[in-house]
PDB file of C-alpha atoms in Angstrom:
ATOM      1  CA  MET A 181       4.008  -6.701 -15.587  1.00  0.00           C
ATOM      2  CA  ASP A 182       2.043  -8.050 -18.793  1.00  0.00           C
ATOM      3  CA  PRO A 183       0.580  -6.905 -21.114  1.00  0.00           C
ATOM      4  CA  HIS A 184       3.038  -4.187 -20.832  1.00  0.00           C
ATOM      5  CA  GLU A 185       5.394  -2.792 -23.788  1.00  0.00           C
ATOM      6  CA  PRO A 186       7.617  -3.716 -25.083  1.00  0.00           C
ATOM      7  CA  TYR A 187       5.187  -6.741 -25.961  1.00  0.00           C
ATOM      8  CA  ASP A 188       6.887  -9.937 -25.709  1.00  0.00           C
ATOM      9  CA  PRO A 189       3.754 -12.853 -25.961  1.00  0.00           C
ATOM     10  CA  ILE A 190       4.227 -16.588 -25.851  1.00  0.00           C
ATOM     11  CA  PRO A 191       5.097 -17.536 -29.598  1.00  0.00           C
ATOM     12  CA  ALA A 192       1.884 -19.074 -30.274  1.00  0.00           C
ATOM     13  CA  TYR A 193      -0.061 -16.067 -29.564  1.00  0.00           C
ATOM     14  CA  VAL A 194       2.068 -13.886 -32.083  1.00  0.00           C
ATOM     15  CA  GLU A 195       0.865 -16.435 -34.855  1.00  0.00           C
ATOM     16  CA  SER A 196      -2.676 -16.111 -33.313  1.00  0.00           C
ATOM     17  CA  TYR A 197      -2.710 -12.195 -33.345  1.00  0.00           C
ATOM     18  CA  PRO A 198      -0.244 -11.218 -36.158  1.00  0.00           C
ATOM     19  CA  ASN A 199      -1.347  -7.654 -36.545  1.00  0.00           C
ATOM     20  CA  ASP A 200      -1.946  -7.114 -32.768  1.00  0.00           C
ATOM     21  CA  PRO A 201       0.768  -7.193 -30.302  1.00  0.00           C
ATOM     22  CA  TYR A 202      -1.248  -6.381 -27.664  1.00  0.00           C
ATOM     23  CA  ALA A 203      -3.799  -8.821 -28.102  1.00  0.00           C
ATOM     24  CA  ALA A 204      -1.330 -11.510 -28.235  1.00  0.00           C
ATOM     25  CA  GLU A 205       0.385 -10.192 -25.073  1.00  0.00           C
ATOM     26  CA  VAL A 206      -3.075 -10.086 -23.227  1.00  0.00           C
ATOM     27  CA  ALA A 207      -3.944 -13.530 -24.312  1.00  0.00           C
ATOM     28  CA  SER A 208      -0.528 -14.755 -23.501  1.00  0.00           C
ATOM     29  CA  THR A 209      -0.715 -13.392 -20.094  1.00  0.00           C
ATOM     30  CA  ASP A 210      -4.446 -14.921 -19.812  1.00  0.00           C
ATOM     31  CA  ARG A 211      -2.850 -18.045 -20.501  1.00  0.00           C
ATOM     32  CA  MET A 212      -0.322 -17.582 -17.680  1.00  0.00           C
ATOM     33  CA  ILE A 213      -2.923 -16.980 -15.260  1.00  0.00           C
ATOM     34  CA  ALA A 214      -4.953 -20.041 -16.134  1.00  0.00           C
ATOM     35  CA  GLU A 215      -1.308 -21.916 -15.685  1.00  0.00           C
ATOM     36  CA  LEU A 216      -0.841 -20.509 -12.425  1.00  0.00           C
ATOM     37  CA  LEU A 217      -4.574 -21.494 -11.221  1.00  0.00           C
ATOM     38  CA  SER A 218      -3.950 -24.874 -12.397  1.00  0.00           C
ATOM     39  CA  THR A 219      -0.946 -25.444 -10.420  1.00  0.00           C
ATOM     40  CA  LEU A 220      -2.498 -24.241  -7.463  1.00  0.00           C
ATOM     41  CA  ASP A 221      -4.938 -26.735  -8.073  1.00  0.00           C
ATOM     42  CA  ARG A 222      -2.487 -29.642  -8.936  1.00  0.00           C
ATOM     43  CA  LEU A 223      -1.086 -28.909  -5.111  1.00  0.00           C
ATOM     44  CA  GLY A 224      -4.191 -28.343  -3.672  1.00  0.00           C
ATOM     45  CA  VAL A 225      -3.771 -25.060  -2.136  1.00  0.00           C
ATOM     46  CA  ARG A 226      -6.004 -23.057  -4.327  1.00  0.00           C
ATOM     47  CA  GLU A 227      -8.558 -22.690  -1.751  1.00  0.00           C
ATOM     48  CA  GLU A 228      -5.983 -21.118   1.063  1.00  0.00           C
ATOM     49  CA  THR A 229      -4.629 -18.939  -1.482  1.00  0.00           C
ATOM     50  CA  VAL A 230      -5.350 -15.230  -2.287  1.00  0.00           C
ATOM     51  CA  VAL A 231      -4.840 -14.674  -6.065  1.00  0.00           C
ATOM     52  CA  CYS A 232      -4.794 -10.770  -6.784  1.00  0.00           C
ATOM     53  CA  VAL A 233      -4.419  -9.134 -10.677  1.00  0.00           C
ATOM     54  CA  VAL A 234      -3.982  -5.687 -10.902  1.00  0.00           C
ATOM     55  CA  SER A 235      -2.997  -2.998 -13.381  1.00  0.00           C
ATOM     56  CA  ASP A 236      -1.387   0.062 -12.962  1.00  0.00           C
ATOM     57  CA  HIS A 237      -2.704   1.974 -16.073  1.00  0.00           C
ATOM     58  CA  GLY A 238      -4.968   1.070 -19.070  1.00  0.00           C
ATOM     59  CA  GLU A 239      -4.016   1.641 -22.616  1.00  0.00           C
ATOM     60  CA  ALA A 240      -5.292   3.957 -25.325  1.00  0.00           C
ATOM     61  CA  PHE A 241      -5.134   3.064 -28.924  1.00  0.00           C
ATOM     62  CA  PHE A 242      -6.055   6.235 -30.846  1.00  0.00           C
ATOM     63  CA  GLU A 243      -8.667   7.266 -28.445  1.00  0.00           C
ATOM     64  CA  HIS A 244      -8.678  10.909 -28.055  1.00  0.00           C
ATOM     65  CA  ASN A 245      -5.489  10.780 -30.418  1.00  0.00           C
ATOM     66  CA  GLU A 246      -3.873   9.315 -27.655  1.00  0.00           C
ATOM     67  CA  VAL A 247      -1.503   6.192 -27.810  1.00  0.00           C
ATOM     68  CA  GLY A 248       0.014   4.400 -24.739  1.00  0.00           C
ATOM     69  CA  HIS A 249      -0.564   6.059 -21.462  1.00  0.00           C
ATOM     70  CA  GLY A 250       0.786   8.951 -19.596  1.00  0.00           C
ATOM     71  CA  THR A 251      -0.611  11.935 -21.405  1.00  0.00           C
ATOM     72  CA  PHE A 252      -4.220  12.389 -20.808  1.00  0.00           C
ATOM     73  CA  LEU A 253      -6.537  10.994 -18.016  1.00  0.00           C
ATOM     74  CA  TYR A 254      -9.201   9.155 -19.735  1.00  0.00           C
ATOM     75  CA  GLU A 255     -11.116   6.602 -18.327  1.00  0.00           C
ATOM     76  CA  THR A 256      -9.249   4.409 -21.042  1.00  0.00           C
ATOM     77  CA  THR A 257      -6.029   4.809 -19.048  1.00  0.00           C
ATOM     78  CA  MET A 258      -7.454   5.106 -15.645  1.00  0.00           C
ATOM     79  CA  GLN A 259     -10.236   2.301 -15.588  1.00  0.00           C
ATOM     80  CA  VAL A 260      -8.181  -0.897 -14.850  1.00  0.00           C
ATOM     81  CA  PRO A 261      -8.964  -4.628 -13.206  1.00  0.00           C
ATOM     82  CA  TRP A 262      -8.319  -5.280  -9.833  1.00  0.00           C
ATOM     83  CA  ILE A 263      -9.213  -9.210  -9.608  1.00  0.00           C
ATOM     84  CA  LEU A 264      -8.922 -10.807  -6.089  1.00  0.00           C
ATOM     85  CA  GLN A 265     -10.111 -14.314  -5.562  1.00  0.00           C
ATOM     86  CA  GLY A 266      -9.427 -16.296  -2.179  1.00  0.00           C
ATOM     87  CA  PRO A 267     -10.433 -16.697   1.276  1.00  0.00           C
ATOM     88  CA  GLY A 268     -12.985 -14.617   3.137  1.00  0.00           C
ATOM     89  CA  VAL A 269     -13.131 -12.848  -0.511  1.00  0.00           C
ATOM     90  CA  PRO A 270     -16.992 -12.785  -1.293  1.00  0.00           C
ATOM     91  CA  PHE A 271     -17.905 -13.333  -4.861  1.00  0.00           C
ATOM     92  CA  GLY A 272     -19.216 -10.058  -6.772  1.00  0.00           C
ATOM     93  CA  ARG A 273     -18.330  -7.153  -8.414  1.00  0.00           C
ATOM     94  CA  VAL A 274     -17.741  -3.869  -6.321  1.00  0.00           C
ATOM     95  CA  ARG A 275     -17.883  -0.272  -8.078  1.00  0.00           C
ATOM     96  CA  GLY A 276     -16.277   2.392  -6.822  1.00  0.00           C
ATOM     97  CA  LEU A 277     -12.997   4.304  -6.521  1.00  0.00           C
ATOM     98  CA  ALA A 278      -9.870   1.798  -5.432  1.00  0.00           C
ATOM     99  CA  ARG A 279      -6.249   2.674  -5.442  1.00  0.00           C
ATOM    100  CA  LEU A 280      -2.830   0.520  -5.996  1.00  0.00           C
ATOM    101  CA  VAL A 281      -2.693   1.624  -2.182  1.00  0.00           C
ATOM    102  CA  ASP A 282      -5.583  -0.427  -1.580  1.00  0.00           C
ATOM    103  CA  VAL A 283      -4.163  -3.703  -2.304  1.00  0.00           C
TER     104      VAL A 283
END
């Protein structure tokens, strides 16, 4: 469920981003995803595994005088990633509306 408040990143990233707990949590999450993909490679199952990374909302950092999410419906909180990789999933970027129910 990361990155999400309360921020609890891997300790090494707290040191790397001492004044930005959100960035530390993003970097920490990136490392955990890399470890997952490496494990799938090591087990020889990555090519037959569907990996999906999604977010339920973005975060505002003083854009439109909002901190966090839940108050306004601006792009900072509405545009979120949906990353999908696996057998039969074509490489590319798709623009348009998608919802978590589409996952």
